[in-house]
mmCIF file of C-alpha atoms (C1' of nucleotides) in Angstrom:
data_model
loop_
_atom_site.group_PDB
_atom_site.id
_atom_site.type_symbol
_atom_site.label_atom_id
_atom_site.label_comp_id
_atom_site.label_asym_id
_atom_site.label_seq_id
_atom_site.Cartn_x
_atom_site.Cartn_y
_atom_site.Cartn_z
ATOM 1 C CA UNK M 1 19.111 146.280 113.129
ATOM 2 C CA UNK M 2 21.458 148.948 114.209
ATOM 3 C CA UNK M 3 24.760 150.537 112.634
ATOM 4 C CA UNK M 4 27.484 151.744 114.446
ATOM 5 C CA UNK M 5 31.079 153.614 113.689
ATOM 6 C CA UNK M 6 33.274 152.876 116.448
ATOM 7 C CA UNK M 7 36.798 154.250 117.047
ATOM 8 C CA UNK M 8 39.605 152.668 118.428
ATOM 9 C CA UNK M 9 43.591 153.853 118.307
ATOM 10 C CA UNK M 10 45.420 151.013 115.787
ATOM 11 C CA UNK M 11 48.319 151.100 117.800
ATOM 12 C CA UNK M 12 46.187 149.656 120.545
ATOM 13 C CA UNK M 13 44.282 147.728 118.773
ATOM 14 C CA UNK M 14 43.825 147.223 114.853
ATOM 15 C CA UNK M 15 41.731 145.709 112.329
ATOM 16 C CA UNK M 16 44.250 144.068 110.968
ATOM 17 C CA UNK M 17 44.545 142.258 115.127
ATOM 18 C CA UNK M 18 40.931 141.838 114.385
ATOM 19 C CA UNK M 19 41.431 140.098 111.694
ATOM 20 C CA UNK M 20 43.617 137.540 113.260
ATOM 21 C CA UNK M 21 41.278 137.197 116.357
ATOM 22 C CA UNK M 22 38.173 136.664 114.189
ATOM 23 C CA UNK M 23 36.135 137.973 117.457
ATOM 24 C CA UNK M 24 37.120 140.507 120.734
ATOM 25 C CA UNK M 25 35.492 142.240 123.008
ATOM 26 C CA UNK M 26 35.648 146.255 123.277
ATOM 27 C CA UNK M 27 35.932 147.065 126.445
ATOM 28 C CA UNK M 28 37.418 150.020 127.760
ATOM 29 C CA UNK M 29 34.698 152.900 126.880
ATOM 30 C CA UNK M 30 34.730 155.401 129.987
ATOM 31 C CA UNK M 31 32.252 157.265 128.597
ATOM 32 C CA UNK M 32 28.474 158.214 129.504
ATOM 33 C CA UNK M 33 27.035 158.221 125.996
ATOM 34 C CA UNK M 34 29.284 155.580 124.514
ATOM 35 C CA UNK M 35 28.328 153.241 127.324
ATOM 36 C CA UNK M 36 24.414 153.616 126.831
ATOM 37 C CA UNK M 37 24.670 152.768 123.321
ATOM 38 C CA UNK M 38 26.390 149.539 124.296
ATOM 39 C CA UNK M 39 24.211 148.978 127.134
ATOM 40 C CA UNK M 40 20.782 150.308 125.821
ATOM 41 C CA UNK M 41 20.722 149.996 122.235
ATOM 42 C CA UNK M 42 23.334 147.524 120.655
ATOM 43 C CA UNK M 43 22.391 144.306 120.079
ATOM 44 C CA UNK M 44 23.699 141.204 119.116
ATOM 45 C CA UNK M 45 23.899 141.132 115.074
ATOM 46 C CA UNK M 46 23.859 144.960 114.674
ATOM 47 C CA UNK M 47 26.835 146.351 112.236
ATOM 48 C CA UNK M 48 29.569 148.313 112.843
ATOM 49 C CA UNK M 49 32.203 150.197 111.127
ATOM 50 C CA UNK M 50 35.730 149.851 112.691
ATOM 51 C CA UNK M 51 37.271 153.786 112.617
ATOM 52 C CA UNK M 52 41.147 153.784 113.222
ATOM 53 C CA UNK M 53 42.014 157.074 114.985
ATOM 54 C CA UNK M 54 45.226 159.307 116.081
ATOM 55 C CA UNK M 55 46.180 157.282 112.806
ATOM 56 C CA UNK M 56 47.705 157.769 109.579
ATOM 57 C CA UNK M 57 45.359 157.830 107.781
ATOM 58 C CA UNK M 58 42.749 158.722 110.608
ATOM 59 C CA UNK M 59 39.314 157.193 109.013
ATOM 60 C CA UNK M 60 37.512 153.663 108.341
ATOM 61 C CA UNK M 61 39.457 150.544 108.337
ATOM 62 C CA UNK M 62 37.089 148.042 107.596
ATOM 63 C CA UNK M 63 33.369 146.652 108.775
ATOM 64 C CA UNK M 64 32.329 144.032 112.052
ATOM 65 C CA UNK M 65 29.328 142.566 113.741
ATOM 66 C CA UNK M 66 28.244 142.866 117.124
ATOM 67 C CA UNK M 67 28.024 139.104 118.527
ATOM 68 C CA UNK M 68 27.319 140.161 121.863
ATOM 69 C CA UNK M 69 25.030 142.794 123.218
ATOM 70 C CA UNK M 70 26.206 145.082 125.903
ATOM 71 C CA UNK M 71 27.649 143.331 129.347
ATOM 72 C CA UNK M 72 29.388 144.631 132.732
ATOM 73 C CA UNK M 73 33.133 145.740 131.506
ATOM 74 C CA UNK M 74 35.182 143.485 134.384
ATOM 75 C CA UNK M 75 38.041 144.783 133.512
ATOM 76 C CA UNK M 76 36.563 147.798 136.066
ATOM 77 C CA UNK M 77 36.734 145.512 138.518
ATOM 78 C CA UNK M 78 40.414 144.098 138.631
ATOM 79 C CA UNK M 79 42.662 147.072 140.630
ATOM 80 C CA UNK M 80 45.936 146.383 138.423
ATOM 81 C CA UNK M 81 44.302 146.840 135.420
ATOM 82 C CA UNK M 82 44.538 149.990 133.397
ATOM 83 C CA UNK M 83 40.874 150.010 132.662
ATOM 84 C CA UNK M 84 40.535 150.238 136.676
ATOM 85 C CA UNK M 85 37.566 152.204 138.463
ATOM 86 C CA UNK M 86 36.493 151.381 141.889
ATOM 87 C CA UNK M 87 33.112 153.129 141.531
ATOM 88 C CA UNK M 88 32.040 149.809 139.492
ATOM 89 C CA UNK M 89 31.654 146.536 141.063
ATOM 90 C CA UNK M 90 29.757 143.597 139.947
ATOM 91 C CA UNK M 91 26.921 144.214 142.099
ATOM 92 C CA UNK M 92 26.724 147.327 140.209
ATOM 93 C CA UNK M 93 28.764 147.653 136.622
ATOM 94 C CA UNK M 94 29.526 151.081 135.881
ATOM 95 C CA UNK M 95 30.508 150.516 132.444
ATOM 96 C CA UNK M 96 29.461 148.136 129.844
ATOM 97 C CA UNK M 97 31.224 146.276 126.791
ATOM 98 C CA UNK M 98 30.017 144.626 123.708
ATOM 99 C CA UNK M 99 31.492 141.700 121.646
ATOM 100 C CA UNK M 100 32.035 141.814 117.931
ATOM 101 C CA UNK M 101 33.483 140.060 115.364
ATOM 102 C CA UNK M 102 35.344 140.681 111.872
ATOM 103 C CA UNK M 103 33.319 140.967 108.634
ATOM 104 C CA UNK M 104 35.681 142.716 106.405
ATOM 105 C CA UNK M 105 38.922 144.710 106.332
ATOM 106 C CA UNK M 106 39.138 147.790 103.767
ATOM 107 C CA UNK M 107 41.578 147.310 101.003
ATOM 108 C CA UNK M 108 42.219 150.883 101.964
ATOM 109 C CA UNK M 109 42.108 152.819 104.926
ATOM 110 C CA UNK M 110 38.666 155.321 103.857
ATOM 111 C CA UNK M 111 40.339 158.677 105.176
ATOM 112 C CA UNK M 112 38.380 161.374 107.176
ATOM 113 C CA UNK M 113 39.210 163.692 104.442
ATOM 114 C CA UNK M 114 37.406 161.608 102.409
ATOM 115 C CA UNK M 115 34.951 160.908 103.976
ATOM 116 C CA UNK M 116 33.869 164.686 104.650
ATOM 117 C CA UNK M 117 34.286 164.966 100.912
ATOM 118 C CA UNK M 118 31.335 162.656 99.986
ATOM 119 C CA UNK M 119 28.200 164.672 99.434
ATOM 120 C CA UNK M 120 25.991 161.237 100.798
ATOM 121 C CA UNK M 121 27.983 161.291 103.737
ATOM 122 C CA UNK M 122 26.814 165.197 104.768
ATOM 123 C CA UNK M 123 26.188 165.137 107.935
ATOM 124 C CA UNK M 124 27.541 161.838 110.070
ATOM 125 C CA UNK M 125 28.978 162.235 113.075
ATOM 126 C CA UNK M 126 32.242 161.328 112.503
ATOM 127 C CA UNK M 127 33.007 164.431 110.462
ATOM 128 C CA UNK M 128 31.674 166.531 112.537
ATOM 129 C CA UNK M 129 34.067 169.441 114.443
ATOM 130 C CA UNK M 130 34.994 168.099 117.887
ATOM 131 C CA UNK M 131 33.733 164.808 117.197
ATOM 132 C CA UNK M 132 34.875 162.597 119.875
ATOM 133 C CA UNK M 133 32.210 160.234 120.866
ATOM 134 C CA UNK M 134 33.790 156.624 120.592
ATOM 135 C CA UNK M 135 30.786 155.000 119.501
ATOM 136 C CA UNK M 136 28.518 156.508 117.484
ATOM 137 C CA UNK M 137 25.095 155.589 115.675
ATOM 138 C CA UNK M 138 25.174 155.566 111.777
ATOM 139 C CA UNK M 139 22.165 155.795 109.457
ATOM 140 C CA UNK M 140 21.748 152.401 107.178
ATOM 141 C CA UNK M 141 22.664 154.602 104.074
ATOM 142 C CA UNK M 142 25.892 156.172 105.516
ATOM 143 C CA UNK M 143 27.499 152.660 106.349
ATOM 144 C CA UNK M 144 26.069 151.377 102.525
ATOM 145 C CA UNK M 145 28.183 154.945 101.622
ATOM 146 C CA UNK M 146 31.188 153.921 102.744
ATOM 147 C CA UNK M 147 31.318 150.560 101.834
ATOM 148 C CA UNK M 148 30.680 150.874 98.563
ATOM 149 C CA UNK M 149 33.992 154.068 98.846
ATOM 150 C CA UNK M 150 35.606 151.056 100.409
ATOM 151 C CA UNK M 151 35.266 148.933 97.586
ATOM 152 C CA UNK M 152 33.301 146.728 99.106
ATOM 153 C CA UNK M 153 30.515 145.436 96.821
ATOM 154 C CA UNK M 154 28.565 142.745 99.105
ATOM 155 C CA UNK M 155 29.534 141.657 102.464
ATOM 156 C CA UNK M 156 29.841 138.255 103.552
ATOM 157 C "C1'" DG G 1 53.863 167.514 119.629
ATOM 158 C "C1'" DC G 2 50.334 171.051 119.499
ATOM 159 C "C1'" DC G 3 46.088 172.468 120.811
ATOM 160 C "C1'" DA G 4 40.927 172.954 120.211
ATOM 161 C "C1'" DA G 5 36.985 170.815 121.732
ATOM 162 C "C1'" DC G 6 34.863 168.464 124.916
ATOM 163 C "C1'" DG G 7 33.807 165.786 129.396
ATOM 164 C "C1'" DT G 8 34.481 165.394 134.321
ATOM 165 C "C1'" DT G 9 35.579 166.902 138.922
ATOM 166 C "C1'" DG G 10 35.192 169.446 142.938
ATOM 167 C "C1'" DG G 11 35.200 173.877 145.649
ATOM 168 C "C1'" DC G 12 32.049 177.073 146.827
ATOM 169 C "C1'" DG O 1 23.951 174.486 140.561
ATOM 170 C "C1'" DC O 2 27.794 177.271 138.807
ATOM 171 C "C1'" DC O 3 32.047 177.256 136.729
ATOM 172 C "C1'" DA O 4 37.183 177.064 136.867
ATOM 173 C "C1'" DA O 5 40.546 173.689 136.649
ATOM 174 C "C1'" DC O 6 41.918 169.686 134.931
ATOM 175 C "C1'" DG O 7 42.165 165.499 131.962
ATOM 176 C "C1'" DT O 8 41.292 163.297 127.524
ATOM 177 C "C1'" DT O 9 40.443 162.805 122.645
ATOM 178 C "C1'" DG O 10 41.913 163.024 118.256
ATOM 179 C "C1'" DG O 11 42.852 165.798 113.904
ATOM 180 C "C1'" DC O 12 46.529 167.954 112.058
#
DNA sequence: GCCAACGTTGGC
DNA sequence: GCCAACGTTGGC
């Protein structure tokens, strides 16, 4: 099993709307290297942390689990749609989206700040200058980190 | 809102 | 294939 940090804007879309929709999909990632995680490597059961960003507090928001592995992101395909590109069709996707579901939301937003703070935590991505890769690969021990930061003693 | 860091595009 | 111009991300 895999573990993932991946970012999303809460004004777009929060925990807190994850919460309330128990599962979504996360589409949307117009990136190279975000996309081949989702399409190569995520699976179906792997964990992920759910990073709120251009927030306030920017950091982690609370924990989810994939439900579905990496699948052609339609909303390419429909013209109106603000997720648009014409280089993918269905014949051949472009860009890929996973499925996930909600585990647990963070009493607490975990802040960047502290998060770069936390001698465990030396070295993840996230904290990293010019970080801006939307989903991002965590080590087992970094997620376990900031969960137990969170408050969070055993997940469901 | 600013702007540094980064990714992508396209002329050559 | 180089690289300048442009667009986007995201912390602050």
């Amino acid at each position: 099993m895999e573990y993932w940090l991946m970012k999303c804007e809460p004004t777009a879309y929060s925990i807190a709307d994850l919460q309330r929709d128990k599962t979504t999909s996360w589409e949307g990632v117009r990136n190279y290297q975000a996309r081949n995680f989702m399409r190569n490597t995520m699976k179906a059961g792997d964990m992920a942390l759910f990073y709120h960003s251009n927030a306030e507090p920017s950091g982690v928001a609370g924990v989810m689990k994939i439900v579905k592995a990496g699948y052609p992101d339609h909303f390419a395909f429909k013209p109106d749609h603000k997720y648009f590109d014409a280089r993918s069709t269905s014949e051949k996707p472009l860009w890929y989206m996973v499925d996930v579901a909600f585990v647990a939301r963070f009493a607490e937003i975990l802040p960047l700040q502290q998060i770069k703070e936390e001698p465990r935590l030396k070295g993840i991505m996230v904290a990293q200058k010019g970080s801006r890769l939307s989903v991002q690969p965590l080590s087992e021990d970094h997620f376990k980190v900031i969960c137990e930061l969170a408050g969070v003693r055993k997940l469901p």
